[in-house]
Coordinates of C-alpha atoms in Angstrom, one line a residue:
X865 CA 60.5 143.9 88.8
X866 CA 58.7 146.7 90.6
X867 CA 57.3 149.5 88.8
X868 CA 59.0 153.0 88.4
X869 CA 57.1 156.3 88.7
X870 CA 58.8 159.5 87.6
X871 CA 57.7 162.8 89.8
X872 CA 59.0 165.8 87.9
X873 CA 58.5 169.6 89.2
X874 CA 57.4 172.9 87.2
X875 CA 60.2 174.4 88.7
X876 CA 63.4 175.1 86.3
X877 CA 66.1 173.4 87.1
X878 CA 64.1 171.3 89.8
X879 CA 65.6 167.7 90.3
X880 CA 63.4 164.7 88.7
X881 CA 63.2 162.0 91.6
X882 CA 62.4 158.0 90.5
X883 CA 59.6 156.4 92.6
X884 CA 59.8 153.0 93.8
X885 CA 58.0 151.1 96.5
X886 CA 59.2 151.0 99.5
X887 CA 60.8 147.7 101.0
X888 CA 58.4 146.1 104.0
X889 CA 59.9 146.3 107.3
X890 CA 59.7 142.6 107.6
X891 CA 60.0 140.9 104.3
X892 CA 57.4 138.2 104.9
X893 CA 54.8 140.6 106.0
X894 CA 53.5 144.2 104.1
X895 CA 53.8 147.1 106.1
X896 CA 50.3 147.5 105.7
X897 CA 49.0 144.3 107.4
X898 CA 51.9 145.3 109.8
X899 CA 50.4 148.1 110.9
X900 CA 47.3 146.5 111.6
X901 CA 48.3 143.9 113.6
X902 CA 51.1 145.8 115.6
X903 CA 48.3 147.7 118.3
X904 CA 47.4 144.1 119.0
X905 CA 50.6 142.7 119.7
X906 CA 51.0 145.7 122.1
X907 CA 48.1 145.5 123.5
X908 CA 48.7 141.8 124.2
X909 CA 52.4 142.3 125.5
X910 CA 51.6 145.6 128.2
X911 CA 48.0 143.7 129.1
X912 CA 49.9 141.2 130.3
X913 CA 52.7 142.5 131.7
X914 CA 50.4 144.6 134.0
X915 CA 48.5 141.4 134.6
X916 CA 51.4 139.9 135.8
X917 CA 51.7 142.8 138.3
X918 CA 48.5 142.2 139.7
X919 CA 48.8 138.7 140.1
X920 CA 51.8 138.8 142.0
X921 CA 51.0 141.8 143.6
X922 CA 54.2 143.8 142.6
X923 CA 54.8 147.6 143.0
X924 CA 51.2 147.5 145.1
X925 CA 52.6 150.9 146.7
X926 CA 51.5 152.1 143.4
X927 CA 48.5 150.8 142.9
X928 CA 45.2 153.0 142.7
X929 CA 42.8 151.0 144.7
X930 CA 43.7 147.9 146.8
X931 CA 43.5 145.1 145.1
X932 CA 40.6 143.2 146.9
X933 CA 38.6 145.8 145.6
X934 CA 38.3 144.5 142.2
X935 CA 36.6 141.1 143.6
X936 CA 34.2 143.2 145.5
X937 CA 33.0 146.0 143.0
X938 CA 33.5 145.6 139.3
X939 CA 30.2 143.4 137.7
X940 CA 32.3 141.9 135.2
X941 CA 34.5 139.0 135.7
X942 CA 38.1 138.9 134.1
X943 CA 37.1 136.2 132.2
X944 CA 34.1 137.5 130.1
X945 CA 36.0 140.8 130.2
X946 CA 38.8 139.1 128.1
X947 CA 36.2 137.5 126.0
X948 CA 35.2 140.9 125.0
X949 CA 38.4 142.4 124.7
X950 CA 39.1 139.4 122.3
X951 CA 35.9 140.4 120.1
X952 CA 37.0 144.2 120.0
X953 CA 40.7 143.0 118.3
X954 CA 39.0 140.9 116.0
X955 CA 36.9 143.4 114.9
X956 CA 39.8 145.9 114.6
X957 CA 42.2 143.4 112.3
X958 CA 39.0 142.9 110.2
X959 CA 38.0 146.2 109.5
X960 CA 41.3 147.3 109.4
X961 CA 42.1 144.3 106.3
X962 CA 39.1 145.0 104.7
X963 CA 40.2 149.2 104.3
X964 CA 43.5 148.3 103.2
X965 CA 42.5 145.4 100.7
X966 CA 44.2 146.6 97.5
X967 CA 46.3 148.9 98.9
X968 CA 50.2 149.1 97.1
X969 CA 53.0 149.9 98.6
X970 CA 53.3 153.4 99.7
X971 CA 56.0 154.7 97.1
X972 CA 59.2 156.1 97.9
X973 CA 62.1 158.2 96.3
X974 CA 61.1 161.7 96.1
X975 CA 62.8 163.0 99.4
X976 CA 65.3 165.1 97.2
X977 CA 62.4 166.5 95.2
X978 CA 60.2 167.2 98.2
X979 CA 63.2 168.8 99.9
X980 CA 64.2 170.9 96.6
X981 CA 60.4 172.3 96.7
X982 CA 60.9 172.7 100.5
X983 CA 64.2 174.7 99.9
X984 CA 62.4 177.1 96.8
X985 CA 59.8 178.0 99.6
X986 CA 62.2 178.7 102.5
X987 CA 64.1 181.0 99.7
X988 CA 61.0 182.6 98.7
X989 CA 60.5 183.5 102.6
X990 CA 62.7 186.8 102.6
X991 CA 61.1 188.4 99.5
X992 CA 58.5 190.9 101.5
X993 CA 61.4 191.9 104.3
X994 CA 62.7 195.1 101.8
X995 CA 59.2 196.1 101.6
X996 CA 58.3 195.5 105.5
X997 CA 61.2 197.5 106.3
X998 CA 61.3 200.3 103.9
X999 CA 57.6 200.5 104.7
X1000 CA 58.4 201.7 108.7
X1001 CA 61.4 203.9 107.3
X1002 CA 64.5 201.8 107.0
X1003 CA 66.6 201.6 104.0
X1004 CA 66.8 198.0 103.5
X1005 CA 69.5 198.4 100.7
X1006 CA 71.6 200.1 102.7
X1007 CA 71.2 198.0 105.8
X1008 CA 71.7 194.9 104.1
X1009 CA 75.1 196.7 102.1
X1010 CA 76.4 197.3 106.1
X1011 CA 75.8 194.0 107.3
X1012 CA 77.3 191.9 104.7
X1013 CA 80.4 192.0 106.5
X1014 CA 79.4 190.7 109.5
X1015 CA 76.7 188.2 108.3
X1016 CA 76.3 187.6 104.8
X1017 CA 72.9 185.1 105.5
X1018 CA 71.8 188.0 107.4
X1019 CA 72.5 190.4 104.9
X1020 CA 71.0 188.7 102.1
X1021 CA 67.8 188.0 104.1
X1022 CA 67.7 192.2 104.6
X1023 CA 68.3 192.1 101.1
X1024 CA 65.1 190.1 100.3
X1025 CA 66.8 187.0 99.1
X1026 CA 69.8 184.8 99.5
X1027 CA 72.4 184.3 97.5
X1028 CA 73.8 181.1 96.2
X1029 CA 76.7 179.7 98.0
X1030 CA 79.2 176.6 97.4
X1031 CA 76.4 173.7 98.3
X1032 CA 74.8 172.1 96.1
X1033 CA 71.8 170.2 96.5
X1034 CA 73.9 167.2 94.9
X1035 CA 75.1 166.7 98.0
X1036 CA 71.9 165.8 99.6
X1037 CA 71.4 163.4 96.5
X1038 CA 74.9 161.9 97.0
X1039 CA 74.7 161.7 100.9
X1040 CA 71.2 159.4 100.8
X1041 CA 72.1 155.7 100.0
X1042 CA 68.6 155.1 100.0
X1043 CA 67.6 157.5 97.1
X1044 CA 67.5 157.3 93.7
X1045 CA 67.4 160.6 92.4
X1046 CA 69.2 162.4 89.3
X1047 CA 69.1 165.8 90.4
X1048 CA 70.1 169.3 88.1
X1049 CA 73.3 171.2 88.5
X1050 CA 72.1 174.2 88.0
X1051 CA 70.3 174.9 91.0
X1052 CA 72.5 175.8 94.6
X1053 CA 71.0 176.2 97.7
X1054 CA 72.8 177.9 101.3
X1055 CA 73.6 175.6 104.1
X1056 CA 70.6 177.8 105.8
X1057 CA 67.8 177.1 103.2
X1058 CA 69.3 173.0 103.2
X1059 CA 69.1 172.7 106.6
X1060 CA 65.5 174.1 107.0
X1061 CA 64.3 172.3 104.3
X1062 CA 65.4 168.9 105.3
X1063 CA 64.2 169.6 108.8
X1064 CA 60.8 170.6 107.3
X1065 CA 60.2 167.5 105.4
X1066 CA 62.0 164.8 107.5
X1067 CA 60.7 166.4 110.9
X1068 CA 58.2 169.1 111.0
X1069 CA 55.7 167.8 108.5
X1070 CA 55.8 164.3 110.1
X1071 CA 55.1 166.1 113.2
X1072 CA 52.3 167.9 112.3
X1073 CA 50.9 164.9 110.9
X1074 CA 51.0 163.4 114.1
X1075 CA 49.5 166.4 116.1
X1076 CA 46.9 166.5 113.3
X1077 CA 45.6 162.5 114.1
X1078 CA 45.6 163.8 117.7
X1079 CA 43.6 166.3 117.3
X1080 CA 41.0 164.2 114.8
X1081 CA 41.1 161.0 117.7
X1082 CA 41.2 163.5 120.8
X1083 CA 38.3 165.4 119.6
X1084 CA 36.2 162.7 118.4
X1085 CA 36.6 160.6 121.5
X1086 CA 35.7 163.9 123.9
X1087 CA 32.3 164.5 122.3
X1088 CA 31.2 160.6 121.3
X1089 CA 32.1 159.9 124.6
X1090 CA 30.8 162.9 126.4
X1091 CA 27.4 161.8 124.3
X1092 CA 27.2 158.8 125.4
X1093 CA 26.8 160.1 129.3
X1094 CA 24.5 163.3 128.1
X1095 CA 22.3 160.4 126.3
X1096 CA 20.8 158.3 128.8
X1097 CA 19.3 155.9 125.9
X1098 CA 23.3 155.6 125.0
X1099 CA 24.2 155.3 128.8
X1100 CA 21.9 152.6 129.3
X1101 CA 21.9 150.4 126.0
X1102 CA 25.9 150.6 124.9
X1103 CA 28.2 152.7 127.3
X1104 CA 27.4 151.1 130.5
X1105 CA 28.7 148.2 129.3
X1106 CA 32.6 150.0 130.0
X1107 CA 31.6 151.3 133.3
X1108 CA 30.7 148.0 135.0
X1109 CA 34.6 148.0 135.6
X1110 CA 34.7 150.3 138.7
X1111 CA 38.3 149.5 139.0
X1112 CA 40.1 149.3 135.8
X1113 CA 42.8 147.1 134.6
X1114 CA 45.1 146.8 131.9
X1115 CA 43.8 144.2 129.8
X1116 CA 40.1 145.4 130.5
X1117 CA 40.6 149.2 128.6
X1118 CA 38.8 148.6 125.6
X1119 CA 36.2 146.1 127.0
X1120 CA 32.9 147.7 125.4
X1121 CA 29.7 147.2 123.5
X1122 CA 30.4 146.8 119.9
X1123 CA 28.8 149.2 118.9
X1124 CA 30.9 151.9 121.0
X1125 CA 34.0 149.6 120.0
X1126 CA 33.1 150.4 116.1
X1127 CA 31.8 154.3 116.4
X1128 CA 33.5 155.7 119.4
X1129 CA 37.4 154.0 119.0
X1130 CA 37.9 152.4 115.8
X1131 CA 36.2 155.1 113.7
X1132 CA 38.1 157.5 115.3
X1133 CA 41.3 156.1 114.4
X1134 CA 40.2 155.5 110.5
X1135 CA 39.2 159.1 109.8
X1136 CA 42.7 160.5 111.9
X1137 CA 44.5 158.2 109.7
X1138 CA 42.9 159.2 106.4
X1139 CA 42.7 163.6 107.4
X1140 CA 46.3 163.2 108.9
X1141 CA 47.4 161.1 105.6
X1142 CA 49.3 158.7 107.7
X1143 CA 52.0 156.1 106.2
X1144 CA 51.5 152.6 107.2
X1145 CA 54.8 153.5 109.4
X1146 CA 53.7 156.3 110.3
X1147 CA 50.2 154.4 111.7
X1148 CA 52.6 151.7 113.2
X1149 CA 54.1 154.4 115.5
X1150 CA 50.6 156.2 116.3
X1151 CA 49.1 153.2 116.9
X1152 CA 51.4 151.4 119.2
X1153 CA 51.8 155.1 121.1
X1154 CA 47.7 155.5 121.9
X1155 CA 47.7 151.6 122.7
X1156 CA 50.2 152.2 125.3
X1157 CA 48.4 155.2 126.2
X1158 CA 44.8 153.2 126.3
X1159 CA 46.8 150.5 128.4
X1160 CA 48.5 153.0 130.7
X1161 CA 45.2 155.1 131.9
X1162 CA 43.1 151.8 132.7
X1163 CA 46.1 150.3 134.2
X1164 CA 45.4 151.0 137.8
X1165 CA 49.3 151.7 139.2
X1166 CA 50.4 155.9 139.2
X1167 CA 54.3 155.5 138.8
X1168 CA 56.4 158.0 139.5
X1169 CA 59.0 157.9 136.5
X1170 CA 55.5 157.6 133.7
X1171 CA 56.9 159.7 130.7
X1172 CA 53.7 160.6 129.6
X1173 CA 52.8 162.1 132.8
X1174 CA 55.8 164.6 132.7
X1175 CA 53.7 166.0 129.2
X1176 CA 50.0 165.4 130.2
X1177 CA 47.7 165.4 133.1
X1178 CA 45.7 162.9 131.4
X1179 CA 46.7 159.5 133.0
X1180 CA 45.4 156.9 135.2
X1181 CA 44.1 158.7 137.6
X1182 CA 42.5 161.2 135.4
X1183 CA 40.8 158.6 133.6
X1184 CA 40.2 156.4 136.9
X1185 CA 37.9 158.9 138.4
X1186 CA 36.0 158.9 135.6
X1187 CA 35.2 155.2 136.4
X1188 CA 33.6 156.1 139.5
X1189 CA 30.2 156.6 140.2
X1190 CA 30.7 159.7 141.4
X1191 CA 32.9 161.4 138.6
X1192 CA 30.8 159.6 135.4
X1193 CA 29.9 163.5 134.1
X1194 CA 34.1 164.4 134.1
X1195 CA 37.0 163.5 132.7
X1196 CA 35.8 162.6 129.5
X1197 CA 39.2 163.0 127.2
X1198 CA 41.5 160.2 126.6
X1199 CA 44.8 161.6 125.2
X1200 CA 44.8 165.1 126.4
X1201 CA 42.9 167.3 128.9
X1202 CA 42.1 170.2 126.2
X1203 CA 38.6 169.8 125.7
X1204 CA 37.9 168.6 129.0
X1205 CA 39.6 171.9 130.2
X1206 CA 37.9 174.2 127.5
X1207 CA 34.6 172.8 128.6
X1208 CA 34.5 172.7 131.8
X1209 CA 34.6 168.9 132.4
X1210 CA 37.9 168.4 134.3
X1211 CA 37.5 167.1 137.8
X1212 CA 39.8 169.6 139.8
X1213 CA 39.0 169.4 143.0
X1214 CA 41.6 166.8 144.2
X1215 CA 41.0 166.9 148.4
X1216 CA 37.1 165.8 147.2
X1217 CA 38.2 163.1 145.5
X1218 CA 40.3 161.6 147.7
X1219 CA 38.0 161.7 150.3
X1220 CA 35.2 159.8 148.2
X1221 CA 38.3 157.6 147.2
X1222 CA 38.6 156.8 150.9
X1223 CA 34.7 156.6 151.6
X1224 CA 34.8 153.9 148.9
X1225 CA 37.0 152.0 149.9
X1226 CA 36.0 151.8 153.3
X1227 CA 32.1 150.7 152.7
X1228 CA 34.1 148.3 150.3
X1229 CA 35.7 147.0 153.2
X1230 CA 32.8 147.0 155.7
X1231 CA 30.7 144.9 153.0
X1232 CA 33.3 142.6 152.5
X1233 CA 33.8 141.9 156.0
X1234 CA 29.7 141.7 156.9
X1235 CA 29.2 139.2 153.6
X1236 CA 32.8 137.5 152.9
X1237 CA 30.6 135.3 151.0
X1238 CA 29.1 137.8 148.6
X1239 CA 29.6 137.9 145.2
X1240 CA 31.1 141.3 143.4
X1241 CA 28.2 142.9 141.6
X1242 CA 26.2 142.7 145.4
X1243 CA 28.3 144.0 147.0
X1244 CA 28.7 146.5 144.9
X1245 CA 25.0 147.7 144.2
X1246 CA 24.5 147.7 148.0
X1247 CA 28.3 149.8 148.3
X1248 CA 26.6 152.4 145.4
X1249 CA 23.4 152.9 147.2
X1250 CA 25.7 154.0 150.7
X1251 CA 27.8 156.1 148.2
X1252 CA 24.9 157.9 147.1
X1253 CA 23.5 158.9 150.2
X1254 CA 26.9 159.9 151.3
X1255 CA 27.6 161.9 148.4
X1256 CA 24.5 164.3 149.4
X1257 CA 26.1 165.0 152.3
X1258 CA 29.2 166.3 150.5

């Protein structure tokens, strides 16, 4: 039988909440091996539907370069590029089972507690108004006295505090099959201080949570990855590995040195989790989202109806640039274009870049036609060198 865990408040007349531990999603699999192995099912699903797209050319209206390019410039074949890609998901369910050996159950139960504790805040909130407003000359008695006839949640937050109404919080309790909580009598709460509550702890603190382990990966990526340009003995010995893709694919987004597999991504998603205090639900969710994300900026295709381009300016072409050898000091960000637009990084100047788009592709084109028997990485070096020349000219 699974263990019980009481979580009582200091509060009088506070509800005292039973803590169990929570059911698996799946019952032949934990949620916390789940959640480990979920960003490489995803990974492996949108890889390879985009793979598919390239192979049978679909939607090439939307591709970023044309897809001859690939043959001609990237140094890496698909192949050892998968091989790779391979080693970086091992490494990933490995780490990720070796932190989370031991782990139980995250325990559940105490939503009518937290929410009871949420709803003693929110009531607390109105306590300073009678001193805020008698301070700039208004009677706060007698302004909340007037009011209570049109608004009596109005009148009692004049008044400093709200009085007790018909709800109880027994009907939370009795309205969440899923709880197990014995919860006082003696303590009522408004619809108003209910509702905020329950939208604090089922929505706004999850949410913060989330922009917190944004913030954590965002920021670490910008300035490990930024590094590894500024430092040309990390250029040379792990980051260049990443940029001898010069035109990106799906599958081919986290192919990388180890060591910038470990430090730069992995890492960063170990300490957002543990600041952020993420569930193994809550990691399932942020982890399948910047999967999708990774996936989607190394993808190669700019679609229209993207969702996450309505949000962000940081998408395939934001992050494609920055595979060029051209734009390898911009665009540094992966999830969002603050620091890169704090700092100066962001490549702006979108006429310039489509013209050194359109330069490269046609030496691409001219090299192909003058060695059709070439092999990629050629090509390509002999391609760079014409780019550079060119690029002094700009």
């Amino acid at each position: 039988m699974a263990s019980k865990t009481t979580a009582s408040l200091t509060a009088s007349s506070s509800p005292y909440c039973v803590l169990v531990p929570q059911e698996p999603l799946l019952p032949w699999i934990s949620d916390n091996v789940l959640a480990i192995l979920l960003p490489t099912v995803v990974y492996a699903v949108a890889g390879g539907f985009f793979h598919l797209l390239d192979v049978y050319e679909l939607f090439g209206s939307y591709r970023i370069h044309p897809s001859q390019d690939e043959l001609k410039r990237n140094h890496v074949t698909r192949w050892q590029c998968l091989q790779i890609v391979v080693r970086y998901h091992v490494m990933q369910i490995v780490i990720g089972l070796f932190l989370s050996y031991g782990n139980e159950p995250p325990m559940v139960g105490d939503e009518a507690c937290k929410i009871h504790q949420a709803a003693n805040v929110v009531r607390s909130i109105p306590n300073p108004v009678p001193m805020i407003l008698n301070t700039i000359g208004i009677d706060a008695r007698q302004l909340s006295q007037s009011t209570r006839a049109s608004s009596a949640t109005l009148a009692h937050i004049i008044g400093g505090k709200y009085q007790p109404v018909t709800n109880s919080i027994h009907a939370l309790n009795s309205s969440s099959s899923s709880s197990s909580n014995i919860l006082s009598s003696n303590d009522n709460f408004t619809d108003l201080e209910l509702t905020l509550a329950k939208v604090s702890v089922t929505i706004l603190t999850p949410l913060l949570q989330y922009l917190l382990a944004l913030i954590v990966v965002d920021t670490w990526i910008y300035f490990t990855h930024r590094l590894c340009h500024v430092n040309r003995t990390l250029y040379r010995l792990v980051h260049a590995q990443h940029h001898r893709i010069y035109v990106p694919y799906a599958y081919g987004a986290v192919y990388a040195h180890w060591l910038e597999s470990l430090f730069l991504d992995i890492l960063s998603f170990v300490l957002a989790g543990e600041i952020a205090r993420l569930s193994p639900r809550q990691s399932m969710l942020f982890g399948t989202a910047a999967t999708i994300k990774t996936i989607g900026d190394h993808c190669g295709y700019v679609f229209p109806w993207d969702p996450m381009g309505w949000f962000n300016k940081n998408g395939p072409e934001f992050h494609d640039l920055h595979h060029q050898s051209w734009g390898l000091k911009y665009n540094f960000s992966t999830y969002t274009v603050f620091w890169d637009n704090l700092l100066g990084t962001t490549w702006a100047d979108k006429e310039a870049a489509e013209k050194r788009y359109q330069r490269v592709r046609d030496l691409t084109r001219r090299k192909g036609a003058s060695n059709p028997e070439a092999e990629g990485p050629l090509v390509n070096k002999e391609m760079e060198r014409e780019v550079t020349v060119e690029e002094k000219k700009v």
